[in-house]
């Protein structure tokens, strides 16, 4: 399935794009998205990821209505993931 990822703030600067689409297996977790991003956007991965998780100081939101702390959140093809600095907006 294809998942759209939007970047804000420092993650956008490191990714070099405002959004990117990754291909992950069906019935994936957000960890699969991070793994795909690490392969496809190495500068983003170096600055914002540790393995299959976001580094401290960064946070993800699913569809703009719930924040995700861990990596086991199940995602669907209808989901959009936003990645931002944890201090954005405040």
Short mmCIF file of N, CA, C and O in Angstrom, two decimals:
data_model
loop_
_atom_site.label_atom_id
_atom_site.label_comp_id
_atom_site.label_asym_id
_atom_site.label_seq_id
_atom_site.Cartn_x
_atom_site.Cartn_y
_atom_site.Cartn_z
N UNK A 1 0.83 -1.18 0.00
CA UNK A 1 0.00 0.00 0.00
C UNK A 1 0.88 1.24 0.00
O UNK A 1 2.03 1.18 0.40
N UNK A 2 0.31 2.32 -0.47
CA UNK A 2 1.04 3.58 -0.56
C UNK A 2 0.57 4.51 0.57
O UNK A 2 -0.62 4.68 0.78
N UNK A 3 1.54 5.10 1.26
CA UNK A 3 1.27 6.01 2.37
C UNK A 3 1.91 7.35 2.08
O UNK A 3 3.10 7.43 1.76
N UNK A 4 1.12 8.41 2.21
CA UNK A 4 1.64 9.77 2.01
C UNK A 4 2.18 10.28 3.34
O UNK A 4 1.54 10.15 4.38
N UNK A 5 3.38 10.85 3.28
CA UNK A 5 4.03 11.41 4.46
C UNK A 5 4.27 12.90 4.19
O UNK A 5 4.82 13.25 3.14
N UNK A 6 3.85 13.75 5.11
CA UNK A 6 4.07 15.19 5.01
C UNK A 6 5.09 15.58 6.07
O UNK A 6 5.06 15.07 7.19
N UNK A 7 5.98 16.50 5.71
CA UNK A 7 7.04 16.94 6.61
C UNK A 7 6.85 18.42 6.94
O UNK A 7 6.52 19.21 6.06
N UNK A 8 7.13 18.78 8.19
CA UNK A 8 7.01 20.16 8.65
C UNK A 8 8.25 20.54 9.44
O UNK A 8 8.82 19.72 10.16
N UNK A 9 8.66 21.80 9.34
CA UNK A 9 9.79 22.30 10.12
C UNK A 9 11.09 21.62 9.75
O UNK A 9 11.40 21.40 8.58
N UNK A 10 11.86 21.27 10.76
CA UNK A 10 13.17 20.64 10.54
C UNK A 10 13.05 19.34 9.75
O UNK A 10 13.87 19.10 8.84
N UNK A 11 12.08 18.47 10.02
CA UNK A 11 11.97 17.28 9.17
C UNK A 11 11.83 17.62 7.68
O UNK A 11 12.40 16.92 6.83
N UNK A 12 11.12 18.70 7.35
CA UNK A 12 11.00 19.11 5.94
C UNK A 12 12.35 19.54 5.40
O UNK A 12 12.71 19.19 4.26
N UNK A 13 13.10 20.29 6.19
CA UNK A 13 14.43 20.72 5.74
C UNK A 13 15.34 19.52 5.50
O UNK A 13 16.07 19.48 4.50
N UNK A 14 15.29 18.55 6.38
CA UNK A 14 16.15 17.36 6.25
C UNK A 14 15.69 16.45 5.12
O UNK A 14 16.52 15.86 4.42
N UNK A 15 14.38 16.34 4.92
CA UNK A 15 13.86 15.49 3.84
C UNK A 15 14.08 16.14 2.48
O UNK A 15 14.21 15.45 1.48
N UNK A 16 14.07 17.46 2.45
CA UNK A 16 14.24 18.18 1.19
C UNK A 16 12.98 18.25 0.36
O UNK A 16 13.00 18.71 -0.78
N UNK A 17 11.86 17.80 0.93
CA UNK A 17 10.57 17.83 0.24
C UNK A 17 9.48 18.10 1.27
O UNK A 17 9.65 17.85 2.46
N UNK A 18 8.35 18.60 0.81
CA UNK A 18 7.21 18.83 1.70
C UNK A 18 6.42 17.56 1.94
O UNK A 18 5.83 17.38 3.00
N UNK A 19 6.41 16.68 0.95
CA UNK A 19 5.72 15.39 1.12
C UNK A 19 6.38 14.34 0.25
O UNK A 19 7.07 14.64 -0.72
N UNK A 20 6.14 13.10 0.64
CA UNK A 20 6.73 11.95 -0.05
C UNK A 20 5.79 10.77 0.13
O UNK A 20 5.17 10.64 1.18
N UNK A 21 5.70 9.92 -0.85
CA UNK A 21 4.87 8.72 -0.75
C UNK A 21 5.76 7.50 -0.69
O UNK A 21 6.70 7.38 -1.48
N UNK A 22 5.46 6.61 0.27
CA UNK A 22 6.24 5.38 0.40
C UNK A 22 5.34 4.18 0.16
O UNK A 22 4.14 4.23 0.38
N UNK A 23 5.95 3.11 -0.29
CA UNK A 23 5.27 1.84 -0.48
C UNK A 23 5.61 0.95 0.69
O UNK A 23 6.79 0.74 1.00
N UNK A 24 4.60 0.45 1.39
CA UNK A 24 4.79 -0.47 2.52
C UNK A 24 3.87 -1.67 2.35
O UNK A 24 2.86 -1.58 1.64
N UNK A 25 4.18 -2.77 3.00
CA UNK A 25 3.30 -3.94 2.91
C UNK A 25 1.91 -3.64 3.50
O UNK A 25 1.78 -2.78 4.38
N UNK A 26 0.91 -4.35 3.04
CA UNK A 26 -0.42 -4.24 3.65
C UNK A 26 -0.31 -4.61 5.12
O UNK A 26 0.56 -5.38 5.52
N UNK A 27 -1.22 -4.07 5.92
CA UNK A 27 -1.27 -4.33 7.36
C UNK A 27 0.05 -3.99 8.03
O UNK A 27 0.61 -4.76 8.80
N UNK A 28 0.55 -2.80 7.74
CA UNK A 28 1.82 -2.34 8.29
C UNK A 28 1.61 -1.46 9.52
O UNK A 28 0.51 -0.99 9.78
N UNK A 29 2.71 -1.23 10.21
CA UNK A 29 2.72 -0.26 11.30
C UNK A 29 3.52 0.96 10.84
O UNK A 29 4.16 0.94 9.78
N UNK A 30 3.50 1.98 11.66
CA UNK A 30 4.23 3.20 11.30
C UNK A 30 5.74 2.92 11.22
O UNK A 30 6.45 3.61 10.50
N UNK A 31 6.22 1.88 11.90
CA UNK A 31 7.63 1.50 11.79
C UNK A 31 8.00 1.19 10.34
O UNK A 31 9.10 1.54 9.89
N UNK A 32 7.11 0.59 9.59
CA UNK A 32 7.36 0.28 8.17
C UNK A 32 7.53 1.56 7.36
O UNK A 32 8.33 1.61 6.43
N UNK A 33 6.76 2.58 7.71
CA UNK A 33 6.89 3.87 7.03
C UNK A 33 8.27 4.45 7.30
O UNK A 33 8.96 4.91 6.39
N UNK A 34 8.70 4.43 8.56
CA UNK A 34 10.01 4.95 8.91
C UNK A 34 11.12 4.18 8.20
O UNK A 34 12.10 4.78 7.73
N UNK A 35 10.99 2.87 8.11
CA UNK A 35 12.00 2.06 7.42
C UNK A 35 12.10 2.44 5.95
O UNK A 35 13.19 2.55 5.40
N UNK A 36 10.95 2.65 5.30
CA UNK A 36 10.95 3.06 3.89
C UNK A 36 11.55 4.44 3.73
O UNK A 36 12.32 4.69 2.80
N UNK A 37 11.20 5.35 4.63
CA UNK A 37 11.77 6.70 4.57
C UNK A 37 13.28 6.67 4.73
O UNK A 37 14.00 7.43 4.06
N UNK A 38 13.78 5.81 5.61
CA UNK A 38 15.22 5.71 5.82
C UNK A 38 15.94 5.30 4.54
O UNK A 38 17.02 5.82 4.24
N UNK A 39 15.35 4.41 3.77
CA UNK A 39 15.95 3.97 2.51
C UNK A 39 15.86 5.03 1.42
O UNK A 39 16.78 5.20 0.63
N UNK A 40 14.73 5.73 1.37
CA UNK A 40 14.46 6.65 0.27
C UNK A 40 14.93 8.08 0.51
O UNK A 40 15.18 8.81 -0.44
N UNK A 41 15.05 8.48 1.78
CA UNK A 41 15.47 9.84 2.11
C UNK A 41 16.58 9.81 3.17
O UNK A 41 16.36 10.17 4.33
N UNK A 42 17.78 9.37 2.79
CA UNK A 42 18.87 9.23 3.77
C UNK A 42 19.17 10.48 4.60
O UNK A 42 19.42 10.34 5.80
N UNK A 43 19.14 11.70 4.05
CA UNK A 43 19.41 12.87 4.90
C UNK A 43 18.35 13.04 6.01
O UNK A 43 18.69 13.40 7.14
N UNK A 44 17.10 12.74 5.69
CA UNK A 44 16.05 12.78 6.70
C UNK A 44 16.33 11.74 7.77
O UNK A 44 16.26 12.01 8.97
N UNK A 45 16.66 10.53 7.34
CA UNK A 45 16.91 9.44 8.28
C UNK A 45 18.07 9.78 9.21
O UNK A 45 17.98 9.56 10.43
N UNK A 46 19.14 10.33 8.67
CA UNK A 46 20.32 10.65 9.48
C UNK A 46 19.99 11.68 10.56
O UNK A 46 20.52 11.60 11.68
N UNK A 47 19.12 12.61 10.26
CA UNK A 47 18.81 13.69 11.20
C UNK A 47 17.64 13.37 12.13
O UNK A 47 17.59 13.88 13.25
N UNK A 48 16.69 12.55 11.68
CA UNK A 48 15.42 12.43 12.40
C UNK A 48 15.06 11.02 12.86
O UNK A 48 14.11 10.88 13.64
N UNK A 49 15.76 10.00 12.39
CA UNK A 49 15.39 8.63 12.75
C UNK A 49 16.52 7.93 13.49
O UNK A 49 17.69 8.20 13.26
N UNK A 50 16.12 7.01 14.34
CA UNK A 50 17.03 6.06 14.97
C UNK A 50 16.42 4.69 14.72
O UNK A 50 15.40 4.36 15.31
N UNK A 51 17.01 3.95 13.82
CA UNK A 51 16.43 2.67 13.44
C UNK A 51 15.07 2.88 12.80
O UNK A 51 14.94 3.64 11.85
N UNK A 52 14.05 2.23 13.38
CA UNK A 52 12.70 2.36 12.82
C UNK A 52 11.82 3.27 13.67
O UNK A 52 10.60 3.09 13.73
N UNK A 53 12.43 4.26 14.34
CA UNK A 53 11.68 5.18 15.20
C UNK A 53 12.19 6.61 15.02
O UNK A 53 13.34 6.82 14.61
N UNK A 54 11.33 7.56 15.35
CA UNK A 54 11.75 8.96 15.34
C UNK A 54 12.67 9.23 16.51
O UNK A 54 12.48 8.69 17.61
N UNK A 55 13.66 10.09 16.29
CA UNK A 55 14.53 10.51 17.38
C UNK A 55 13.73 11.40 18.34
O UNK A 55 12.72 11.99 17.95
N UNK A 56 14.19 11.50 19.59
CA UNK A 56 13.54 12.44 20.52
C UNK A 56 13.53 13.85 19.92
O UNK A 56 14.48 14.25 19.24
N UNK A 57 12.48 14.57 20.13
CA UNK A 57 12.35 15.91 19.57
C UNK A 57 11.49 15.97 18.32
O UNK A 57 11.18 17.04 17.83
N UNK A 58 11.12 14.80 17.81
CA UNK A 58 10.25 14.72 16.65
C UNK A 58 9.02 13.90 17.01
O UNK A 58 9.07 13.04 17.88
N UNK A 59 7.94 14.18 16.32
CA UNK A 59 6.69 13.47 16.61
C UNK A 59 5.92 13.27 15.31
O UNK A 59 6.09 14.03 14.35
N UNK A 60 5.11 12.24 15.28
CA UNK A 60 4.28 11.94 14.11
C UNK A 60 2.82 12.07 14.49
O UNK A 60 2.42 11.80 15.62
N UNK A 61 2.02 12.45 13.51
CA UNK A 61 0.57 12.51 13.66
C UNK A 61 -0.04 11.71 12.53
O UNK A 61 0.45 11.73 11.40
N UNK A 62 -1.09 10.99 12.84
CA UNK A 62 -1.82 10.23 11.82
C UNK A 62 -3.07 11.02 11.47
O UNK A 62 -3.91 11.29 12.33
N UNK A 63 -3.15 11.43 10.22
CA UNK A 63 -4.29 12.17 9.69
C UNK A 63 -4.54 13.51 10.39
O UNK A 63 -5.63 14.06 10.33
N UNK A 64 -3.54 14.01 11.08
CA UNK A 64 -3.67 15.29 11.75
C UNK A 64 -4.59 15.29 12.94
O UNK A 64 -4.91 16.35 13.48
N UNK A 65 -5.01 14.10 13.40
CA UNK A 65 -5.94 14.09 14.53
C UNK A 65 -5.48 13.26 15.72
O UNK A 65 -6.15 13.22 16.73
N UNK A 66 -4.35 12.56 15.61
CA UNK A 66 -3.81 11.87 16.78
C UNK A 66 -2.30 11.74 16.64
O UNK A 66 -1.77 11.45 15.58
N UNK A 67 -1.62 12.01 17.74
CA UNK A 67 -0.16 11.90 17.77
C UNK A 67 0.23 10.47 18.12
O UNK A 67 -0.45 9.80 18.87
N UNK A 68 1.35 10.06 17.56
CA UNK A 68 1.83 8.68 17.72
C UNK A 68 3.19 8.74 18.39
O UNK A 68 4.12 9.36 17.88
N UNK A 69 3.31 8.09 19.54
CA UNK A 69 4.58 8.06 20.26
C UNK A 69 5.45 6.88 19.84
O UNK A 69 6.63 7.03 19.64
N UNK A 70 4.88 5.71 19.74
CA UNK A 70 5.65 4.50 19.44
C UNK A 70 5.68 4.18 17.96
O UNK A 70 5.36 5.01 17.11
N UNK A 71 6.05 2.93 17.67
CA UNK A 71 6.18 2.51 16.28
C UNK A 71 5.18 1.43 15.90
O UNK A 71 5.18 0.96 14.76
N UNK A 72 4.32 1.03 16.81
CA UNK A 72 3.41 -0.09 16.54
C UNK A 72 2.02 0.34 16.10
O UNK A 72 1.13 -0.51 15.95
N UNK A 73 1.80 1.62 15.87
CA UNK A 73 0.51 2.11 15.38
C UNK A 73 0.22 1.50 14.02
O UNK A 73 1.02 1.62 13.09
N UNK A 74 -0.91 0.82 13.88
CA UNK A 74 -1.31 0.24 12.60
C UNK A 74 -1.79 1.35 11.68
O UNK A 74 -2.49 2.27 12.10
N UNK A 75 -1.40 1.27 10.41
CA UNK A 75 -1.80 2.28 9.44
C UNK A 75 -2.53 1.62 8.28
O UNK A 75 -2.39 0.42 8.04
N UNK A 76 -3.32 2.43 7.60
CA UNK A 76 -4.05 1.96 6.41
C UNK A 76 -3.69 2.86 5.24
O UNK A 76 -3.14 3.94 5.42
N UNK A 77 -4.06 2.42 4.05
CA UNK A 77 -3.74 3.20 2.86
C UNK A 77 -4.43 4.56 2.86
O UNK A 77 -3.97 5.49 2.21
N UNK A 78 -5.49 4.70 3.61
CA UNK A 78 -6.20 5.98 3.67
C UNK A 78 -5.49 6.99 4.58
O UNK A 78 -5.84 8.16 4.59
N UNK A 79 -4.49 6.54 5.35
CA UNK A 79 -3.82 7.41 6.31
C UNK A 79 -2.77 8.30 5.66
O UNK A 79 -2.12 7.91 4.69
N UNK A 80 -2.61 9.48 6.24
CA UNK A 80 -1.51 10.38 5.92
C UNK A 80 -0.75 10.60 7.22
O UNK A 80 -1.35 10.86 8.26
N UNK A 81 0.57 10.50 7.14
CA UNK A 81 1.42 10.68 8.31
C UNK A 81 2.08 12.06 8.20
O UNK A 81 2.65 12.39 7.17
N UNK A 82 2.00 12.85 9.27
CA UNK A 82 2.70 14.12 9.34
C UNK A 82 3.84 13.95 10.33
O UNK A 82 3.63 13.42 11.42
N UNK A 83 5.02 14.42 9.95
CA UNK A 83 6.18 14.36 10.84
C UNK A 83 6.65 15.79 11.08
O UNK A 83 6.86 16.55 10.14
N UNK A 84 6.78 16.13 12.36
CA UNK A 84 7.14 17.50 12.72
C UNK A 84 8.03 17.52 13.95
O UNK A 84 8.14 16.54 14.69
N UNK A 85 8.64 18.66 14.19
CA UNK A 85 9.40 18.85 15.41
C UNK A 85 8.41 18.92 16.55
O UNK A 85 7.35 19.53 16.44
N UNK A 86 8.77 18.32 17.68
CA UNK A 86 7.85 18.27 18.82
C UNK A 86 7.54 19.65 19.37
O UNK A 86 6.51 19.85 19.99
N UNK A 87 8.40 20.62 19.12
CA UNK A 87 8.17 21.96 19.65
C UNK A 87 7.52 22.92 18.65
O UNK A 87 7.37 24.09 18.91
N UNK A 88 7.09 22.43 17.51
CA UNK A 88 6.50 23.28 16.48
C UNK A 88 5.25 23.98 17.02
O UNK A 88 4.47 23.41 17.75
N UNK A 89 5.11 25.23 16.69
CA UNK A 89 3.91 25.98 17.07
C UNK A 89 3.90 26.48 18.49
O UNK A 89 2.95 27.10 18.93
N UNK A 90 4.95 26.28 19.23
CA UNK A 90 4.88 26.75 20.59
C UNK A 90 6.16 27.08 21.15
O UNK A 90 6.45 27.58 22.13
#
